CSV table of C-alpha atoms and ligand atoms in Angstrom, one decimal:
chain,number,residue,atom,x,y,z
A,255,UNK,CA,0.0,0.0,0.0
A,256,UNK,CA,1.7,3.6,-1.4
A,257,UNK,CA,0.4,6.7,0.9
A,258,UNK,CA,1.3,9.5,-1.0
A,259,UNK,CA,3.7,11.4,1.3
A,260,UNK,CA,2.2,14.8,3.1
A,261,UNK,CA,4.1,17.6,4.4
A,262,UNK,CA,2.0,20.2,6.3
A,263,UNK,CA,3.4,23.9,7.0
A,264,UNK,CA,1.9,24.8,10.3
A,265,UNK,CA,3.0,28.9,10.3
A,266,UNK,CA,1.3,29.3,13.5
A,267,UNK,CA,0.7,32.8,15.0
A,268,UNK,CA,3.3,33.6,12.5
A,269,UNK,CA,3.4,35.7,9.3
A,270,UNK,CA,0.9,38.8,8.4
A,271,UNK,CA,-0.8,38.8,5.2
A,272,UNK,CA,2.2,40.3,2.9
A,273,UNK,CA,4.6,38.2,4.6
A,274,UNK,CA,2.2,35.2,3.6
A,275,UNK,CA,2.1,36.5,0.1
A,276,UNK,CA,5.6,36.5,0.0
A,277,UNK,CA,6.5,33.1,1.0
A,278,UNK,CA,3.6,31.4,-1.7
A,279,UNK,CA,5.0,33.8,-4.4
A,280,UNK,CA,8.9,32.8,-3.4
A,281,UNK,CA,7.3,28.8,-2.9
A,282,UNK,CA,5.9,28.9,-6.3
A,283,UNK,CA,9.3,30.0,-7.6
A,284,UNK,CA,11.5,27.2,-5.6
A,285,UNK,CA,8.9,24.3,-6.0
A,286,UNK,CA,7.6,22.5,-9.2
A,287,UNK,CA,4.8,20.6,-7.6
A,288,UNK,CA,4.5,16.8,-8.6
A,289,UNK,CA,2.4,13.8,-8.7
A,290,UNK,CA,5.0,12.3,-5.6
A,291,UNK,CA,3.7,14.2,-2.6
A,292,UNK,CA,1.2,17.0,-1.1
A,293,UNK,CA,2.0,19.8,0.2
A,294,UNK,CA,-0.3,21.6,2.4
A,295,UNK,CA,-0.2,25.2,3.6
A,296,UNK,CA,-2.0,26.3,7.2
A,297,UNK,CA,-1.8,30.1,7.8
A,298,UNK,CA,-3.6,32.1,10.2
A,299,UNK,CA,-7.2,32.6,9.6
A,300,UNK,CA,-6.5,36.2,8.7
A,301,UNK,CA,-4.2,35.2,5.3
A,302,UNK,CA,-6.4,32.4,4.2
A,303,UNK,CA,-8.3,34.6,1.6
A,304,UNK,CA,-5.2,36.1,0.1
A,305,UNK,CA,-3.3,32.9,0.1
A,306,UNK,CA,-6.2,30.8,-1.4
A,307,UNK,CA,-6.6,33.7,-4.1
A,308,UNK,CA,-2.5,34.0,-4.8
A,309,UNK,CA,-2.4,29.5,-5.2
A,310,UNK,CA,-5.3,30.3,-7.6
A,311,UNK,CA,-7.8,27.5,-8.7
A,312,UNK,CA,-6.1,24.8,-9.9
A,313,UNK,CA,-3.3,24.5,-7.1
A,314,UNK,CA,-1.6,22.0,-6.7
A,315,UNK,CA,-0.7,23.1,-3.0
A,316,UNK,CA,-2.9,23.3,-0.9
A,317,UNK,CA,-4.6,25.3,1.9
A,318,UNK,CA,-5.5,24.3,5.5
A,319,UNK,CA,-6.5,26.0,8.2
A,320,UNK,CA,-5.3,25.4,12.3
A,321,UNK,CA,-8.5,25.2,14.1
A,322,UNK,CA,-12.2,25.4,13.5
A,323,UNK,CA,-15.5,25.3,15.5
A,324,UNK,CA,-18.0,22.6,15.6
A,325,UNK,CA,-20.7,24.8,14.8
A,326,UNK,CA,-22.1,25.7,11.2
A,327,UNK,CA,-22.7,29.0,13.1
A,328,UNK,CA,-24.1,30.8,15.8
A,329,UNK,CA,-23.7,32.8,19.2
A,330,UNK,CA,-19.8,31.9,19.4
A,331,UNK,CA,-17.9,34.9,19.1
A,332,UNK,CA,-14.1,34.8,17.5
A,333,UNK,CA,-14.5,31.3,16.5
A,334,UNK,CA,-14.3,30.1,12.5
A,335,UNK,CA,-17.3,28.2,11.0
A,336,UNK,CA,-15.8,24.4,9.0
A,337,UNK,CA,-18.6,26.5,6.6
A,338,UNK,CA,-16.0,29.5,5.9
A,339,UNK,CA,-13.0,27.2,6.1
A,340,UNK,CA,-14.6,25.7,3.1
A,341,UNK,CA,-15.4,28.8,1.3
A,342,UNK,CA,-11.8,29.8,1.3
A,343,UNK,CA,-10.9,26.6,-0.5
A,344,UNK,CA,-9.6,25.3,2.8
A,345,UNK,CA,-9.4,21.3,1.8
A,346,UNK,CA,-7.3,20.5,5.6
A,347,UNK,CA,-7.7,21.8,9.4
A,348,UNK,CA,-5.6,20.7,12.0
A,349,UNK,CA,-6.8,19.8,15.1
A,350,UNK,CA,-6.2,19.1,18.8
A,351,UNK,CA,-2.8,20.8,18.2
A,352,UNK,CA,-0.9,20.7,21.3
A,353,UNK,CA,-1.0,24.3,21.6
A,354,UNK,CA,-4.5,24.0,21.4
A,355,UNK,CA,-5.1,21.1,23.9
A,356,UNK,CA,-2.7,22.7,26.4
A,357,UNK,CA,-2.3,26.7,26.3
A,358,UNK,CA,-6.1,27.1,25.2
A,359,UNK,CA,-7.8,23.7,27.3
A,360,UNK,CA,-9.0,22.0,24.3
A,361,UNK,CA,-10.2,18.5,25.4
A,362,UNK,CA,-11.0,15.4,23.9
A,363,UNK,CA,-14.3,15.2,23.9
A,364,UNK,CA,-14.5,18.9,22.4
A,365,UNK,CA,-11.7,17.6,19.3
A,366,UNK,CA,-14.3,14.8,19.0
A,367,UNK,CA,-17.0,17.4,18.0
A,368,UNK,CA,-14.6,19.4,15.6
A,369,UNK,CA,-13.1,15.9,13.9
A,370,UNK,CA,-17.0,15.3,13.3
A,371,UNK,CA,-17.9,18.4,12.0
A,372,UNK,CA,-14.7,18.9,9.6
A,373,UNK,CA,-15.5,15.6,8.4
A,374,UNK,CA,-19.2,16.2,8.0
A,375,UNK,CA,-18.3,19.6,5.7
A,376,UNK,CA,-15.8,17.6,4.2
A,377,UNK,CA,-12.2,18.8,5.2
A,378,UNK,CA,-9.7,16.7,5.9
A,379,UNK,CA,-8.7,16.6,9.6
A,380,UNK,CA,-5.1,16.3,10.9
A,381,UNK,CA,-5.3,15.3,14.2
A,382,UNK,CA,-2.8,16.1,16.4
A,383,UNK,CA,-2.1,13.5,19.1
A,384,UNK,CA,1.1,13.4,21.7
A,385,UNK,CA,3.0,13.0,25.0
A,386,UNK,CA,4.7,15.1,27.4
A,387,UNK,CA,8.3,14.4,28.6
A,388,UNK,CA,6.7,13.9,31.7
A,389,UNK,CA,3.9,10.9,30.7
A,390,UNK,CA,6.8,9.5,28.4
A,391,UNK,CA,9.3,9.1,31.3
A,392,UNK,CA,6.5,7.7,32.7
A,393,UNK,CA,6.3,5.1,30.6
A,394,UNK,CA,2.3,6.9,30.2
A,395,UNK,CA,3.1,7.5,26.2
A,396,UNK,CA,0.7,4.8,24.2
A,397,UNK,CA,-1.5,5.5,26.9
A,398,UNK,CA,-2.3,8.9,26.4
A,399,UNK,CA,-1.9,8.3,22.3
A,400,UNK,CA,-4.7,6.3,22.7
A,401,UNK,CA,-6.6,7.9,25.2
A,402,UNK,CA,-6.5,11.1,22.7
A,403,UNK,CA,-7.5,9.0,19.6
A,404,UNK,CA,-10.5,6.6,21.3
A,405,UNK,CA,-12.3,9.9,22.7
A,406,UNK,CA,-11.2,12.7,20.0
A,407,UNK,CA,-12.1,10.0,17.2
A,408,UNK,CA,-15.6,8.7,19.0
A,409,UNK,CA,-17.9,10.3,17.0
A,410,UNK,CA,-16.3,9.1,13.5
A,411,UNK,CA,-18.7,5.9,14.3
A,412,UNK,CA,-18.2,3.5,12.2
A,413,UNK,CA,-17.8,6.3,9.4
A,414,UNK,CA,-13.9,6.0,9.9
A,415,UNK,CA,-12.7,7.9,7.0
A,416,UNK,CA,-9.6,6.4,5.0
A,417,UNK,CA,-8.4,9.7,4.5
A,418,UNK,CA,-8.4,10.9,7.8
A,419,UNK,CA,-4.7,11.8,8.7
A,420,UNK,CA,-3.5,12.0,12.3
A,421,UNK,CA,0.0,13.6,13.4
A,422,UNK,CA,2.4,12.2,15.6
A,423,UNK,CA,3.8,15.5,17.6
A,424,UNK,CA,5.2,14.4,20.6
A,425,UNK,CA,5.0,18.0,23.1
A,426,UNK,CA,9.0,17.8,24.1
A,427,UNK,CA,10.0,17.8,20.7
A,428,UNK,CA,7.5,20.5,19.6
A,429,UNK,CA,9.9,24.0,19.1
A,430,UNK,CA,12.6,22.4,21.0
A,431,UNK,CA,14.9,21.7,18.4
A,432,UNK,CA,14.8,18.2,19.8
A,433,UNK,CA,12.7,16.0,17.6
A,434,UNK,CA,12.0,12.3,18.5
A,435,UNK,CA,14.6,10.3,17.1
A,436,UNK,CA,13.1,8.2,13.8
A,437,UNK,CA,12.7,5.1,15.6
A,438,UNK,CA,11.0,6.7,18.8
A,439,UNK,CA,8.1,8.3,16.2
A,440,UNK,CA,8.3,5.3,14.3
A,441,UNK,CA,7.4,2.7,17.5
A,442,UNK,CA,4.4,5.2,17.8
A,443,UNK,CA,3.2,5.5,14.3
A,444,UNK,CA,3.2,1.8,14.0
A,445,UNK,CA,1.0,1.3,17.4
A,446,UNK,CA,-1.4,4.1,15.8
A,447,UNK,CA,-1.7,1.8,12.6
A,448,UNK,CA,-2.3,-1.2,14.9
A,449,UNK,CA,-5.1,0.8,16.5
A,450,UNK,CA,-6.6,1.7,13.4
A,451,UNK,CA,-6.7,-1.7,12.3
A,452,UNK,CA,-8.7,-2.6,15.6
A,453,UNK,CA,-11.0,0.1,14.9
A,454,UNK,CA,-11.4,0.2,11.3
A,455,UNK,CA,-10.0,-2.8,9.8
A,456,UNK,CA,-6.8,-3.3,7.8
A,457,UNK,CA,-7.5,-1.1,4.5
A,458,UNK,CA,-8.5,2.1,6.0
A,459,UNK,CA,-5.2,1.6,8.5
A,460,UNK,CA,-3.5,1.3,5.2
A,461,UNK,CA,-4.5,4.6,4.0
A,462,UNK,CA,-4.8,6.9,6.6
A,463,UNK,CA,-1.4,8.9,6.8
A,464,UNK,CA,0.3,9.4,9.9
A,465,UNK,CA,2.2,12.8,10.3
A,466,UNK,CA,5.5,13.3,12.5
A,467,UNK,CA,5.7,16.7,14.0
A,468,UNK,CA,8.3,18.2,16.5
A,469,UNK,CA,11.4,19.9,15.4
A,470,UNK,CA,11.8,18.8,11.7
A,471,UNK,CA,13.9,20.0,9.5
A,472,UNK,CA,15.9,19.8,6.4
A,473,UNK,CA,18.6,17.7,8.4
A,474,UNK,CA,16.3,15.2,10.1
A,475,UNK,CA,13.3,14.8,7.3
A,476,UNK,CA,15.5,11.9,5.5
A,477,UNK,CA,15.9,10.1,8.2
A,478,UNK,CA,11.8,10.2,9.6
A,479,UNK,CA,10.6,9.5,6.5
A,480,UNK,CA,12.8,6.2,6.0
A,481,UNK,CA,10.7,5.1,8.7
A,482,UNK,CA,7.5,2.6,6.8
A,483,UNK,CA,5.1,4.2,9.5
A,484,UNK,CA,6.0,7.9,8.5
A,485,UNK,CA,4.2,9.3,5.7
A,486,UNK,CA,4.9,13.0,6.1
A,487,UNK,CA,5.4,15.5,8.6
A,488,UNK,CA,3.9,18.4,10.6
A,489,UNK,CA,6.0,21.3,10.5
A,490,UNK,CA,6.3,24.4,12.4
A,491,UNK,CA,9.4,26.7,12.6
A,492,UNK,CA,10.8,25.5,9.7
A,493,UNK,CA,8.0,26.1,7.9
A,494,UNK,CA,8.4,29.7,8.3
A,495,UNK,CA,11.2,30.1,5.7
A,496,UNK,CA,10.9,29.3,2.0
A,497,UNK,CA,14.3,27.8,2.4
A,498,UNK,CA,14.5,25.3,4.9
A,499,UNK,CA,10.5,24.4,3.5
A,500,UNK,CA,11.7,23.1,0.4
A,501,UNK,CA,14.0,21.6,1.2
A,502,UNK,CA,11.8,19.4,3.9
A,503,UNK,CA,10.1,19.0,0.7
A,504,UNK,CA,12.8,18.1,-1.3
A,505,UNK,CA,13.7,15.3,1.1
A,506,UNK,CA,10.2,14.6,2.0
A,507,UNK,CA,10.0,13.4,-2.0
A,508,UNK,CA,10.6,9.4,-3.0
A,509,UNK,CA,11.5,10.4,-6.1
B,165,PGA,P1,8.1,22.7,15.3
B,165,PGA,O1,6.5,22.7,15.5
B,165,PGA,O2,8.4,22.1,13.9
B,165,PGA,O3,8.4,24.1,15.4
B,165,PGA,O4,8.6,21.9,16.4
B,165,PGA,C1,5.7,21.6,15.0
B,165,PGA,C2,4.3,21.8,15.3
B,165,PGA,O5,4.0,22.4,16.4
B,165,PGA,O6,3.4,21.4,14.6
């Protein structure tokens, strides 16, 4: 079974609108896209419009967002709609970030909610599952991976998609410089596939991609993506450069 290898840009509160328009115009120079892998882009809500607009219709990269509400719509002020995420061509959203599970006190059982309703308005989710040094040295880490993916996943129902893609970022290796060496995320990834298998049977574990995140970069992609649970990677600071992107990309690329 081929997954076709993801890498995700997660910006983060970073970049304004120019300096988002920027990077796609310098991106478009540096990368010819191809058949080989996907490339997503997730800015802030505020440069989605511009972005989607600068990538133009038949894009090859594409556009996701970092969080969304459950709701369609409604009495919840300076939250985002799936509804307007899809309007802006928005095809991904990231959720249950660890930022978002720990700074901002996203739970479970409210990721379960969002997973539905992304799914239900058809985005692809890419949810973010992950341990703290603390719960590793613990010996806690499956534990809590699958904690987060039996309650955030719940309301998939027997509706698993195949697409669905989950990312691997394990908290002490998010911004620390200190990723999770290849085999450490590969151990994980694999017990991920074995729980998808449990809970949705052998060909959707097959297909659904499973992200690394947590300090990649251009000297460490080779070596996560050699691993056969690794399909792609979540990245955030290195993101943030056109540079140090492609060249993730370039590495990130079986070719
Ligand atoms: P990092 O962030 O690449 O800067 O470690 C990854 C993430 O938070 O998704």
């Amino acid at each position: 079974m081929t997954r076709l290898p993801l890498i995700v840009a997660n910006w983060k509160m970073h970049h304004t609108v120019a300096e988002g328009l920027m990077f796609v115009s310098r991106l478009q120079k540096a990368f010819y896209p191809t058949d080989k892998l996907e490339v997503v882009l997730c800015p802030p809500f505020t440069a989605l419009y511009s972005i989607a607009v600068a990538l133009g219709e038949d894009t090859k990269i594409k556009l996701g967002a970092q969080n969304c509400h459950f709701a369609e719509n409604g009495a919840y002020t300076g939250e985002i709609s799936p509804l307007f995420l899809k309007e802006l061509n928005c095809s991904h959203v990231i959720l249950g970030h660890s930022e978002r599970r720990h700074i901002f006190g996203e739970t479970n059982a409210d990721l379960a909610k969002k997973v539905a309703a992304a799914v239900r308005h058809g985005l692809l989710p890419i949810y973010c599952v992950g341990e703290t040094e603390i719960q590793r040295a613990q010996g806690r880490t499956w534990e809590i991976i699958q904690n987060q993916l039996q309650e955030g996943l719940e309301h998939l129902g027997a509706a698993f998609p195949g697409d669905l893609i989950i990312a691997y970022e394990p908290v002490w290796a998010i911004g620390t410089g200190q990723n999770a060496t290849p085999q450490q995320a590969g151990e994980v990834h694999q017990q991920i596939r074995h729980w998808i298998t449990i809970r949705a049977g052998q060909s959707i574990a097959d297909s659904v991609r499973i992200l690394y995140g947590g300090s990649v970069k251009p000297s460490n992609i080779k070596s996560l993506m050699s691993e056969p649970n690794i399909d792609g990677v979540l990245v955030g600071g290195a993101s943030l450069a056109v540079d140090s992107f492609v060249q993730i990309i370039n590495y990130g690329d079986p070719k």
